[in-house]
Every structure is written in C-alpha cells, then in structure tokens.
mmCIF file of the C-alpha atoms, coordinates in Angstrom:
data_MODEL
# 
_entry.id   MODEL 
# 
loop_
_atom_site.group_PDB 
_atom_site.id 
_atom_site.type_symbol 
_atom_site.label_atom_id 
_atom_site.label_alt_id 
_atom_site.label_comp_id 
_atom_site.label_asym_id 
_atom_site.label_entity_id 
_atom_site.label_seq_id 
_atom_site.pdbx_PDB_ins_code 
_atom_site.Cartn_x 
_atom_site.Cartn_y 
_atom_site.Cartn_z 
_atom_site.occupancy 
_atom_site.B_iso_or_equiv 
_atom_site.pdbx_formal_charge 
_atom_site.auth_seq_id 
_atom_site.auth_comp_id 
_atom_site.auth_asym_id 
_atom_site.auth_atom_id 
_atom_site.pdbx_PDB_model_num 
ATOM 1   C CA . MET A 1 1   ? 132.748 115.738 182.427 1.00 0.00 ? 1   MET A CA 1 
ATOM 2   C CA . LEU A 1 2   ? 132.305 114.666 178.683 1.00 0.00 ? 2   LEU A CA 1 
ATOM 3   C CA . ARG A 1 3   ? 134.707 112.104 177.391 1.00 0.00 ? 3   ARG A CA 1 
ATOM 4   C CA . LYS A 1 4   ? 136.032 111.836 173.813 1.00 0.00 ? 4   LYS A CA 1 
ATOM 5   C CA . PRO A 1 5   ? 134.129 109.060 171.971 1.00 0.00 ? 5   PRO A CA 1 
ATOM 6   C CA . LYS A 1 6   ? 135.993 105.871 171.748 1.00 0.00 ? 6   LYS A CA 1 
ATOM 7   C CA . ILE A 1 7   ? 135.233 105.299 168.174 1.00 0.00 ? 7   ILE A CA 1 
ATOM 8   C CA . ASP A 1 8   ? 136.443 106.942 165.020 1.00 0.00 ? 8   ASP A CA 1 
ATOM 9   C CA . ILE A 1 9   ? 132.917 107.478 163.375 1.00 0.00 ? 9   ILE A CA 1 
ATOM 10  C CA . ILE A 1 10  ? 134.280 108.994 160.177 1.00 0.00 ? 10  ILE A CA 1 
ATOM 11  C CA . SER A 1 11  ? 136.409 106.099 159.553 1.00 0.00 ? 11  SER A CA 1 
ATOM 12  C CA . VAL A 1 12  ? 133.550 103.575 160.379 1.00 0.00 ? 12  VAL A CA 1 
ATOM 13  C CA . LEU A 1 13  ? 131.129 105.426 158.131 1.00 0.00 ? 13  LEU A CA 1 
ATOM 14  C CA . GLU A 1 14  ? 133.535 105.609 155.220 1.00 0.00 ? 14  GLU A CA 1 
ATOM 15  C CA . GLU A 1 15  ? 134.636 101.977 155.533 1.00 0.00 ? 15  GLU A CA 1 
ATOM 16  C CA . ASN A 1 16  ? 131.001 100.907 155.311 1.00 0.00 ? 16  ASN A CA 1 
ATOM 17  C CA . GLU A 1 17  ? 130.181 103.348 152.446 1.00 0.00 ? 17  GLU A CA 1 
ATOM 18  C CA . ALA A 1 18  ? 127.524 105.242 154.436 1.00 0.00 ? 18  ALA A CA 1 
ATOM 19  C CA . PHE A 1 19  ? 128.528 108.600 152.833 1.00 0.00 ? 19  PHE A CA 1 
ATOM 20  C CA . ILE A 1 20  ? 126.424 108.748 149.522 1.00 0.00 ? 20  ILE A CA 1 
ATOM 21  C CA . ASP A 1 21  ? 126.528 111.656 146.971 1.00 0.00 ? 21  ASP A CA 1 
ATOM 22  C CA . GLY A 1 22  ? 123.591 112.275 144.639 1.00 0.00 ? 22  GLY A CA 1 
ATOM 23  C CA . HIS A 1 23  ? 120.288 114.085 144.901 1.00 0.00 ? 23  HIS A CA 1 
ATOM 24  C CA . PHE A 1 24  ? 118.023 113.243 147.859 1.00 0.00 ? 24  PHE A CA 1 
ATOM 25  C CA . GLU A 1 25  ? 114.709 114.251 149.329 1.00 0.00 ? 25  GLU A CA 1 
ATOM 26  C CA . LEU A 1 26  ? 114.758 113.907 153.130 1.00 0.00 ? 26  LEU A CA 1 
ATOM 27  C CA . PRO A 1 27  ? 111.638 113.264 155.105 1.00 0.00 ? 27  PRO A CA 1 
ATOM 28  C CA . CYS A 1 28  ? 111.305 116.942 155.897 1.00 0.00 ? 28  CYS A CA 1 
ATOM 29  C CA . GLY A 1 29  ? 111.006 117.719 152.206 1.00 0.00 ? 29  GLY A CA 1 
ATOM 30  C CA . LEU A 1 30  ? 114.369 119.406 151.848 1.00 0.00 ? 30  LEU A CA 1 
ATOM 31  C CA . HIS A 1 31  ? 116.814 118.401 149.085 1.00 0.00 ? 31  HIS A CA 1 
ATOM 32  C CA . VAL A 1 32  ? 120.455 117.570 149.791 1.00 0.00 ? 32  VAL A CA 1 
ATOM 33  C CA . GLN A 1 33  ? 123.497 116.483 147.678 1.00 0.00 ? 33  GLN A CA 1 
ATOM 34  C CA . SER A 1 34  ? 124.829 114.093 150.280 1.00 0.00 ? 34  SER A CA 1 
ATOM 35  C CA . TYR A 1 35  ? 123.223 111.476 152.466 1.00 0.00 ? 35  TYR A CA 1 
ATOM 36  C CA . VAL A 1 36  ? 124.644 109.552 155.534 1.00 0.00 ? 36  VAL A CA 1 
ATOM 37  C CA . ASP A 1 37  ? 123.092 105.991 155.461 1.00 0.00 ? 37  ASP A CA 1 
ATOM 38  C CA . THR A 1 38  ? 123.819 104.991 159.102 1.00 0.00 ? 38  THR A CA 1 
ATOM 39  C CA . ALA A 1 39  ? 122.028 101.695 158.471 1.00 0.00 ? 39  ALA A CA 1 
ATOM 40  C CA . ALA A 1 40  ? 125.022 100.663 156.494 1.00 0.00 ? 40  ALA A CA 1 
ATOM 41  C CA . VAL A 1 41  ? 126.804 100.605 159.819 1.00 0.00 ? 41  VAL A CA 1 
ATOM 42  C CA . THR A 1 42  ? 124.157 99.690  162.483 1.00 0.00 ? 42  THR A CA 1 
ATOM 43  C CA . GLN A 1 43  ? 123.236 96.447  160.542 1.00 0.00 ? 43  GLN A CA 1 
ATOM 44  C CA . TYR A 1 44  ? 126.462 94.939  162.060 1.00 0.00 ? 44  TYR A CA 1 
ATOM 45  C CA . PRO A 1 45  ? 125.984 94.187  165.803 1.00 0.00 ? 45  PRO A CA 1 
ATOM 46  C CA . ASN A 1 46  ? 129.568 94.618  166.659 1.00 0.00 ? 46  ASN A CA 1 
ATOM 47  C CA . LEU A 1 47  ? 129.571 98.170  165.264 1.00 0.00 ? 47  LEU A CA 1 
ATOM 48  C CA . ALA A 1 48  ? 126.154 99.009  166.668 1.00 0.00 ? 48  ALA A CA 1 
ATOM 49  C CA . ALA A 1 49  ? 127.409 98.013  170.080 1.00 0.00 ? 49  ALA A CA 1 
ATOM 50  C CA . LYS A 1 50  ? 130.377 100.347 169.679 1.00 0.00 ? 50  LYS A CA 1 
ATOM 51  C CA . ILE A 1 51  ? 128.319 103.112 168.420 1.00 0.00 ? 51  ILE A CA 1 
ATOM 52  C CA . GLY A 1 52  ? 125.812 102.620 171.321 1.00 0.00 ? 52  GLY A CA 1 
ATOM 53  C CA . ALA A 1 53  ? 128.576 102.787 173.773 1.00 0.00 ? 53  ALA A CA 1 
ATOM 54  C CA . ALA A 1 54  ? 129.953 105.956 172.345 1.00 0.00 ? 54  ALA A CA 1 
ATOM 55  C CA . LEU A 1 55  ? 126.615 107.599 172.199 1.00 0.00 ? 55  LEU A CA 1 
ATOM 56  C CA . GLY A 1 56  ? 125.875 106.569 175.945 1.00 0.00 ? 56  GLY A CA 1 
ATOM 57  C CA . ASP A 1 57  ? 129.409 108.103 176.781 1.00 0.00 ? 57  ASP A CA 1 
ATOM 58  C CA . LEU A 1 58  ? 128.345 111.445 175.540 1.00 0.00 ? 58  LEU A CA 1 
ATOM 59  C CA . PHE A 1 59  ? 126.106 111.965 178.606 1.00 0.00 ? 59  PHE A CA 1 
ATOM 60  C CA . ASP A 1 60  ? 127.352 111.310 182.230 1.00 0.00 ? 60  ASP A CA 1 
ATOM 61  C CA . VAL A 1 61  ? 123.965 111.114 183.877 1.00 0.00 ? 61  VAL A CA 1 
ATOM 62  C CA . ARG A 1 62  ? 121.909 108.536 185.228 1.00 0.00 ? 62  ARG A CA 1 
ATOM 63  C CA . VAL A 1 63  ? 119.486 107.259 182.558 1.00 0.00 ? 63  VAL A CA 1 
ATOM 64  C CA . ASP A 1 64  ? 116.341 105.029 183.349 1.00 0.00 ? 64  ASP A CA 1 
ATOM 65  C CA . ALA A 1 65  ? 115.194 104.732 179.711 1.00 0.00 ? 65  ALA A CA 1 
ATOM 66  C CA . VAL A 1 66  ? 116.644 105.268 176.305 1.00 0.00 ? 66  VAL A CA 1 
ATOM 67  C CA . PHE A 1 67  ? 114.138 106.313 173.711 1.00 0.00 ? 67  PHE A CA 1 
ATOM 68  C CA . ALA A 1 68  ? 114.239 106.164 169.869 1.00 0.00 ? 68  ALA A CA 1 
ATOM 69  C CA . PRO A 1 69  ? 111.687 108.250 168.093 1.00 0.00 ? 69  PRO A CA 1 
ATOM 70  C CA . THR A 1 70  ? 111.348 105.789 165.210 1.00 0.00 ? 70  THR A CA 1 
ATOM 71  C CA . PRO A 1 71  ? 111.561 102.006 164.955 1.00 0.00 ? 71  PRO A CA 1 
ATOM 72  C CA . GLU A 1 72  ? 114.534 102.295 162.684 1.00 0.00 ? 72  GLU A CA 1 
ATOM 73  C CA . ASN A 1 73  ? 116.524 103.573 165.615 1.00 0.00 ? 73  ASN A CA 1 
ATOM 74  C CA . SER A 1 74  ? 115.483 100.842 168.066 1.00 0.00 ? 74  SER A CA 1 
ATOM 75  C CA . ILE A 1 75  ? 118.887 99.252  167.434 1.00 0.00 ? 75  ILE A CA 1 
ATOM 76  C CA . LEU A 1 76  ? 120.629 102.230 168.662 1.00 0.00 ? 76  LEU A CA 1 
ATOM 77  C CA . ALA A 1 77  ? 118.151 102.636 171.649 1.00 0.00 ? 77  ALA A CA 1 
ATOM 78  C CA . GLN A 1 78  ? 118.981 98.840  172.576 1.00 0.00 ? 78  GLN A CA 1 
ATOM 79  C CA . GLU A 1 79  ? 122.755 99.488  172.405 1.00 0.00 ? 79  GLU A CA 1 
ATOM 80  C CA . VAL A 1 80  ? 122.821 102.684 174.216 1.00 0.00 ? 80  VAL A CA 1 
ATOM 81  C CA . ALA A 1 81  ? 120.493 101.205 176.948 1.00 0.00 ? 81  ALA A CA 1 
ATOM 82  C CA . ARG A 1 82  ? 122.838 98.133  177.246 1.00 0.00 ? 82  ARG A CA 1 
ATOM 83  C CA . PHE A 1 83  ? 125.815 100.640 177.868 1.00 0.00 ? 83  PHE A CA 1 
ATOM 84  C CA . LYS A 1 84  ? 123.645 102.733 180.303 1.00 0.00 ? 84  LYS A CA 1 
ATOM 85  C CA . ASN A 1 85  ? 121.965 99.770  182.103 1.00 0.00 ? 85  ASN A CA 1 
ATOM 86  C CA . ALA A 1 86  ? 118.673 101.185 181.185 1.00 0.00 ? 86  ALA A CA 1 
ATOM 87  C CA . ARG A 1 87  ? 115.446 100.115 179.327 1.00 0.00 ? 87  ARG A CA 1 
ATOM 88  C CA . ALA A 1 88  ? 115.214 100.617 175.502 1.00 0.00 ? 88  ALA A CA 1 
ATOM 89  C CA . LEU A 1 89  ? 112.073 102.200 174.213 1.00 0.00 ? 89  LEU A CA 1 
ATOM 90  C CA . PHE A 1 90  ? 110.987 103.205 170.838 1.00 0.00 ? 90  PHE A CA 1 
ATOM 91  C CA . ALA A 1 91  ? 108.064 105.124 169.048 1.00 0.00 ? 91  ALA A CA 1 
ATOM 92  C CA . THR A 1 92  ? 105.710 104.456 166.147 1.00 0.00 ? 92  THR A CA 1 
ATOM 93  C CA . ASP A 1 93  ? 103.802 106.803 164.084 1.00 0.00 ? 93  ASP A CA 1 
ATOM 94  C CA . ALA A 1 94  ? 100.144 106.851 165.104 1.00 0.00 ? 94  ALA A CA 1 
ATOM 95  C CA . GLY A 1 95  ? 98.447  108.713 162.404 1.00 0.00 ? 95  GLY A CA 1 
ATOM 96  C CA . GLY A 1 96  ? 100.890 111.532 162.343 1.00 0.00 ? 96  GLY A CA 1 
ATOM 97  C CA . SER A 1 97  ? 101.737 111.578 165.949 1.00 0.00 ? 97  SER A CA 1 
ATOM 98  C CA . MET A 1 98  ? 104.531 109.816 167.956 1.00 0.00 ? 98  MET A CA 1 
ATOM 99  C CA . GLN A 1 99  ? 103.558 107.204 170.588 1.00 0.00 ? 99  GLN A CA 1 
ATOM 100 C CA . LEU A 1 100 ? 105.302 104.484 172.355 1.00 0.00 ? 100 LEU A CA 1 
ATOM 101 C CA . LYS A 1 101 ? 105.315 100.985 171.043 1.00 0.00 ? 101 LYS A CA 1 
ATOM 102 C CA . GLY A 1 102 ? 102.914 98.557  172.544 1.00 0.00 ? 102 GLY A CA 1 
ATOM 103 C CA . SER A 1 103 ? 103.168 98.001  176.169 1.00 0.00 ? 103 SER A CA 1 
ATOM 104 C CA . MET A 1 104 ? 106.407 100.326 176.562 1.00 0.00 ? 104 MET A CA 1 
ATOM 105 C CA . LYS A 1 105 ? 105.959 103.035 178.954 1.00 0.00 ? 105 LYS A CA 1 
ATOM 106 C CA . ILE A 1 106 ? 107.866 106.029 180.477 1.00 0.00 ? 106 ILE A CA 1 
ATOM 107 C CA . ASN A 1 107 ? 107.179 106.565 184.048 1.00 0.00 ? 107 ASN A CA 1 
ATOM 108 C CA . PRO A 1 108 ? 106.889 109.946 185.869 1.00 0.00 ? 108 PRO A CA 1 
ATOM 109 C CA . GLY A 1 109 ? 110.253 111.277 187.013 1.00 0.00 ? 109 GLY A CA 1 
ATOM 110 C CA . GLU A 1 110 ? 112.342 108.802 184.912 1.00 0.00 ? 110 GLU A CA 1 
ATOM 111 C CA . ASN A 1 111 ? 115.430 110.281 183.189 1.00 0.00 ? 111 ASN A CA 1 
ATOM 112 C CA . VAL A 1 112 ? 115.150 109.563 179.502 1.00 0.00 ? 112 VAL A CA 1 
ATOM 113 C CA . LEU A 1 113 ? 117.893 109.930 176.899 1.00 0.00 ? 113 LEU A CA 1 
ATOM 114 C CA . ILE A 1 114 ? 116.797 110.355 173.278 1.00 0.00 ? 114 ILE A CA 1 
ATOM 115 C CA . VAL A 1 115 ? 118.863 108.643 170.489 1.00 0.00 ? 115 VAL A CA 1 
ATOM 116 C CA . ASP A 1 116 ? 118.695 109.173 166.804 1.00 0.00 ? 116 ASP A CA 1 
ATOM 117 C CA . ASN A 1 117 ? 120.875 108.302 163.906 1.00 0.00 ? 117 ASN A CA 1 
ATOM 118 C CA . VAL A 1 118 ? 120.921 111.462 162.047 1.00 0.00 ? 118 VAL A CA 1 
ATOM 119 C CA . THR A 1 119 ? 119.330 114.846 162.869 1.00 0.00 ? 119 THR A CA 1 
ATOM 120 C CA . MET A 1 120 ? 118.910 117.769 160.572 1.00 0.00 ? 120 MET A CA 1 
ATOM 121 C CA . THR A 1 121 ? 115.811 119.794 161.552 1.00 0.00 ? 121 THR A CA 1 
ATOM 122 C CA . CYS A 1 122 ? 115.536 118.160 165.086 1.00 0.00 ? 122 CYS A CA 1 
ATOM 123 C CA . ARG A 1 123 ? 111.751 117.633 164.434 1.00 0.00 ? 123 ARG A CA 1 
ATOM 124 C CA . LYS A 1 124 ? 111.908 114.021 165.743 1.00 0.00 ? 124 LYS A CA 1 
ATOM 125 C CA . VAL A 1 125 ? 113.867 115.013 168.825 1.00 0.00 ? 125 VAL A CA 1 
ATOM 126 C CA . ARG A 1 126 ? 111.503 117.818 169.598 1.00 0.00 ? 126 ARG A CA 1 
ATOM 127 C CA . GLU A 1 127 ? 108.553 115.522 169.260 1.00 0.00 ? 127 GLU A CA 1 
ATOM 128 C CA . ALA A 1 128 ? 110.262 112.861 171.513 1.00 0.00 ? 128 ALA A CA 1 
ATOM 129 C CA . VAL A 1 129 ? 110.994 115.742 174.270 1.00 0.00 ? 129 VAL A CA 1 
ATOM 130 C CA . SER A 1 130 ? 107.208 116.694 174.218 1.00 0.00 ? 130 SER A CA 1 
ATOM 131 C CA . LEU A 1 131 ? 106.124 113.027 174.523 1.00 0.00 ? 131 LEU A CA 1 
ATOM 132 C CA . ILE A 1 132 ? 108.584 112.514 177.321 1.00 0.00 ? 132 ILE A CA 1 
ATOM 133 C CA . GLN A 1 133 ? 107.456 115.706 179.041 1.00 0.00 ? 133 GLN A CA 1 
ATOM 134 C CA . MET A 1 134 ? 103.738 114.799 178.630 1.00 0.00 ? 134 MET A CA 1 
ATOM 135 C CA . MET A 1 135 ? 104.464 111.726 180.656 1.00 0.00 ? 135 MET A CA 1 
ATOM 136 C CA . LYS A 1 136 ? 105.994 113.870 183.413 1.00 0.00 ? 136 LYS A CA 1 
ATOM 137 C CA . ALA A 1 137 ? 109.537 112.398 182.852 1.00 0.00 ? 137 ALA A CA 1 
ATOM 138 C CA . ASN A 1 138 ? 112.765 114.225 182.129 1.00 0.00 ? 138 ASN A CA 1 
ATOM 139 C CA . ALA A 1 139 ? 114.453 114.486 178.754 1.00 0.00 ? 139 ALA A CA 1 
ATOM 140 C CA . VAL A 1 140 ? 118.206 114.672 179.809 1.00 0.00 ? 140 VAL A CA 1 
ATOM 141 C CA . GLY A 1 141 ? 119.457 114.945 176.304 1.00 0.00 ? 141 GLY A CA 1 
ATOM 142 C CA . ALA A 1 142 ? 119.512 113.730 172.738 1.00 0.00 ? 142 ALA A CA 1 
ATOM 143 C CA . ALA A 1 143 ? 122.579 111.628 171.452 1.00 0.00 ? 143 ALA A CA 1 
ATOM 144 C CA . VAL A 1 144 ? 122.836 111.251 167.621 1.00 0.00 ? 144 VAL A CA 1 
ATOM 145 C CA . ILE A 1 145 ? 125.325 109.635 165.444 1.00 0.00 ? 145 ILE A CA 1 
ATOM 146 C CA . VAL A 1 146 ? 125.480 112.508 162.932 1.00 0.00 ? 146 VAL A CA 1 
ATOM 147 C CA . ASP A 1 147 ? 124.203 116.264 163.535 1.00 0.00 ? 147 ASP A CA 1 
ATOM 148 C CA . ARG A 1 148 ? 123.564 117.783 160.260 1.00 0.00 ? 148 ARG A CA 1 
ATOM 149 C CA . SER A 1 149 ? 121.855 120.733 161.965 1.00 0.00 ? 149 SER A CA 1 
ATOM 150 C CA . SER A 1 150 ? 124.846 121.853 164.292 1.00 0.00 ? 150 SER A CA 1 
ATOM 151 C CA . THR A 1 151 ? 122.235 123.214 166.721 1.00 0.00 ? 151 THR A CA 1 
ATOM 152 C CA . GLY A 1 152 ? 123.911 122.108 169.914 1.00 0.00 ? 152 GLY A CA 1 
ATOM 153 C CA . ALA A 1 153 ? 120.669 121.994 171.727 1.00 0.00 ? 153 ALA A CA 1 
ATOM 154 C CA . VAL A 1 154 ? 116.879 121.311 171.273 1.00 0.00 ? 154 VAL A CA 1 
ATOM 155 C CA . GLY A 1 155 ? 115.057 123.578 173.414 1.00 0.00 ? 155 GLY A CA 1 
ATOM 156 C CA . ASN A 1 156 ? 116.475 123.315 176.976 1.00 0.00 ? 156 ASN A CA 1 
ATOM 157 C CA . ILE A 1 157 ? 118.058 119.933 176.455 1.00 0.00 ? 157 ILE A CA 1 
ATOM 158 C CA . PRO A 1 158 ? 121.602 119.407 175.105 1.00 0.00 ? 158 PRO A CA 1 
ATOM 159 C CA . LEU A 1 159 ? 122.015 117.755 171.688 1.00 0.00 ? 159 LEU A CA 1 
ATOM 160 C CA . ARG A 1 160 ? 125.470 115.869 171.315 1.00 0.00 ? 160 ARG A CA 1 
ATOM 161 C CA . SER A 1 161 ? 126.664 113.887 168.403 1.00 0.00 ? 161 SER A CA 1 
ATOM 162 C CA . LEU A 1 162 ? 129.648 111.680 167.312 1.00 0.00 ? 162 LEU A CA 1 
ATOM 163 C CA . LEU A 1 163 ? 129.898 113.655 164.148 1.00 0.00 ? 163 LEU A CA 1 
ATOM 164 C CA . SER A 1 164 ? 128.648 117.271 163.214 1.00 0.00 ? 164 SER A CA 1 
ATOM 165 C CA . TYR A 1 165 ? 128.326 117.349 159.534 1.00 0.00 ? 165 TYR A CA 1 
ATOM 166 C CA . PRO A 1 166 ? 126.361 120.399 158.319 1.00 0.00 ? 166 PRO A CA 1 
ATOM 167 C CA . LEU A 1 167 ? 125.311 120.594 154.835 1.00 0.00 ? 167 LEU A CA 1 
ATOM 168 C CA . ASP A 1 168 ? 123.563 122.794 152.351 1.00 0.00 ? 168 ASP A CA 1 
ATOM 169 C CA . THR A 1 169 ? 119.807 122.016 151.940 1.00 0.00 ? 169 THR A CA 1 
ATOM 170 C CA . TYR A 1 170 ? 117.429 123.292 149.414 1.00 0.00 ? 170 TYR A CA 1 
ATOM 171 C CA . GLU A 1 171 ? 113.725 123.890 149.039 1.00 0.00 ? 171 GLU A CA 1 
ATOM 172 C CA . PRO A 1 172 ? 112.625 121.895 146.055 1.00 0.00 ? 172 PRO A CA 1 
ATOM 173 C CA . GLU A 1 173 ? 111.762 124.951 144.032 1.00 0.00 ? 173 GLU A CA 1 
ATOM 174 C CA . VAL A 1 174 ? 115.172 126.331 144.408 1.00 0.00 ? 174 VAL A CA 1 
ATOM 175 C CA . CYS A 1 175 ? 117.209 123.012 144.270 1.00 0.00 ? 175 CYS A CA 1 
ATOM 176 C CA . PRO A 1 176 ? 120.200 123.308 141.816 1.00 0.00 ? 176 PRO A CA 1 
ATOM 177 C CA . MET A 1 177 ? 120.117 119.432 141.339 1.00 0.00 ? 177 MET A CA 1 
ATOM 178 C CA . CYS A 1 178 ? 116.441 119.606 140.404 1.00 0.00 ? 178 CYS A CA 1 
ATOM 179 C CA . LYS A 1 179 ? 117.259 122.400 137.873 1.00 0.00 ? 179 LYS A CA 1 
ATOM 180 C CA . ALA A 1 180 ? 120.049 120.211 136.521 1.00 0.00 ? 180 ALA A CA 1 
ATOM 181 C CA . GLY A 1 181 ? 117.678 117.410 136.027 1.00 0.00 ? 181 GLY A CA 1 
ATOM 182 C CA . THR A 1 182 ? 119.481 115.066 138.413 1.00 0.00 ? 182 THR A CA 1 
ATOM 183 C CA . LYS A 1 183 ? 117.350 111.919 139.416 1.00 0.00 ? 183 LYS A CA 1 
ATOM 184 C CA . LEU A 1 184 ? 115.748 112.533 142.866 1.00 0.00 ? 184 LEU A CA 1 
ATOM 185 C CA . ILE A 1 185 ? 116.014 109.663 145.442 1.00 0.00 ? 185 ILE A CA 1 
ATOM 186 C CA . LYS A 1 186 ? 113.815 109.774 148.474 1.00 0.00 ? 186 LYS A CA 1 
ATOM 187 C CA . LYS A 1 187 ? 115.468 108.889 151.655 1.00 0.00 ? 187 LYS A CA 1 
ATOM 188 C CA . GLY A 1 188 ? 114.606 108.165 155.444 1.00 0.00 ? 188 GLY A CA 1 
ATOM 189 C CA . ALA A 1 189 ? 111.738 107.418 157.469 1.00 0.00 ? 189 ALA A CA 1 
ATOM 190 C CA . LYS A 1 190 ? 108.894 109.995 158.139 1.00 0.00 ? 190 LYS A CA 1 
# 
C-alpha cells in the first residue's frame, strides 16, 4: 500500500527558491521556460534526509541497493538507502555509457531501487534499468523528486514521484524563447 509522502515538497522547493523561470537548455537538448533546481534543497542534510525518507516511502518493497544514475544524485541514494536500510550506489559516465563507480557492485538477484532528482525523458532511468538487468538484478522501481514527464512507468517498472510537474518543451529550432532572443542557460548534468 502506498503512503502519502511525509513532506510538502512544493513548499520545500519554493522556500529554497528551487523553481526558476527563464530560458533553459536541458541535457537532452530540449528547451524549457522553467527549471527545478533540486540542489537548492539537497545541499541541506536535514532536507535531504526528509526527501530521502519520502522517496523511500514511495516503495513498500525490500530493497538491497539504491542506485543513482549520476554522481549528482548520490546524496539522494545515500538518504534513501539510509531509510531503506540498504546500500547506496551511483554511476558515472564512462565515455557515453553508464557504469558503477569504482568498486561498487550490484549482485545477481538483488532488488535495486533507482533514484533521480528530476526526470523528463526518463533516459537516465532507462539506462539504469538496463545496467541493473545486465547484472541480473531486479529494478523494482524509480523514485524521483520531480517527474516532469508524467509517464508513470519506465518500461515495466513503476516510476513514482513526490511531485508531478509536466511542462512544455521545445526543440531548439521551434523554441519561442529562442525566437524572442531570450538568453539561453544550459542546465543539468549529461
């Protein structure tokens, strides 16, 4: 049974000025008019712990490892793992492909929960699922702070979020902000 998150994530993000308006290019190449800077919140250990507990509470399953697809989400993995009494793992980019950092490993048969700060295209989550499955482990779900895609699932695994915040995205060649000459700011990790 899913429980309601024990955190008012919208208030937390607003209080820490995480919602930013402007003209942004995301790592996937799309342009958006608003950006959610979750680092404005996760930089504070007390808030990161509350967010980690809320993300962990989205999945009522046994978890052996919590996996962050990027180093920037290692804080989230650590806090969710603390809540789930599991290991925290994160990936790095190895020449365009995702790989586990250093001596970290996922064992066959383990249940792995993926955590991400914001998802829009679910690309990082799909890559994480592939890596987990390649190691013959079970991807039990993906927990994200903000789901800007509103997909609800990635392949056959559930995607659950603390906030669903869909938005309009634009290819650069049809972006109204580009046409208006609004300064472009590149955001996020590749």
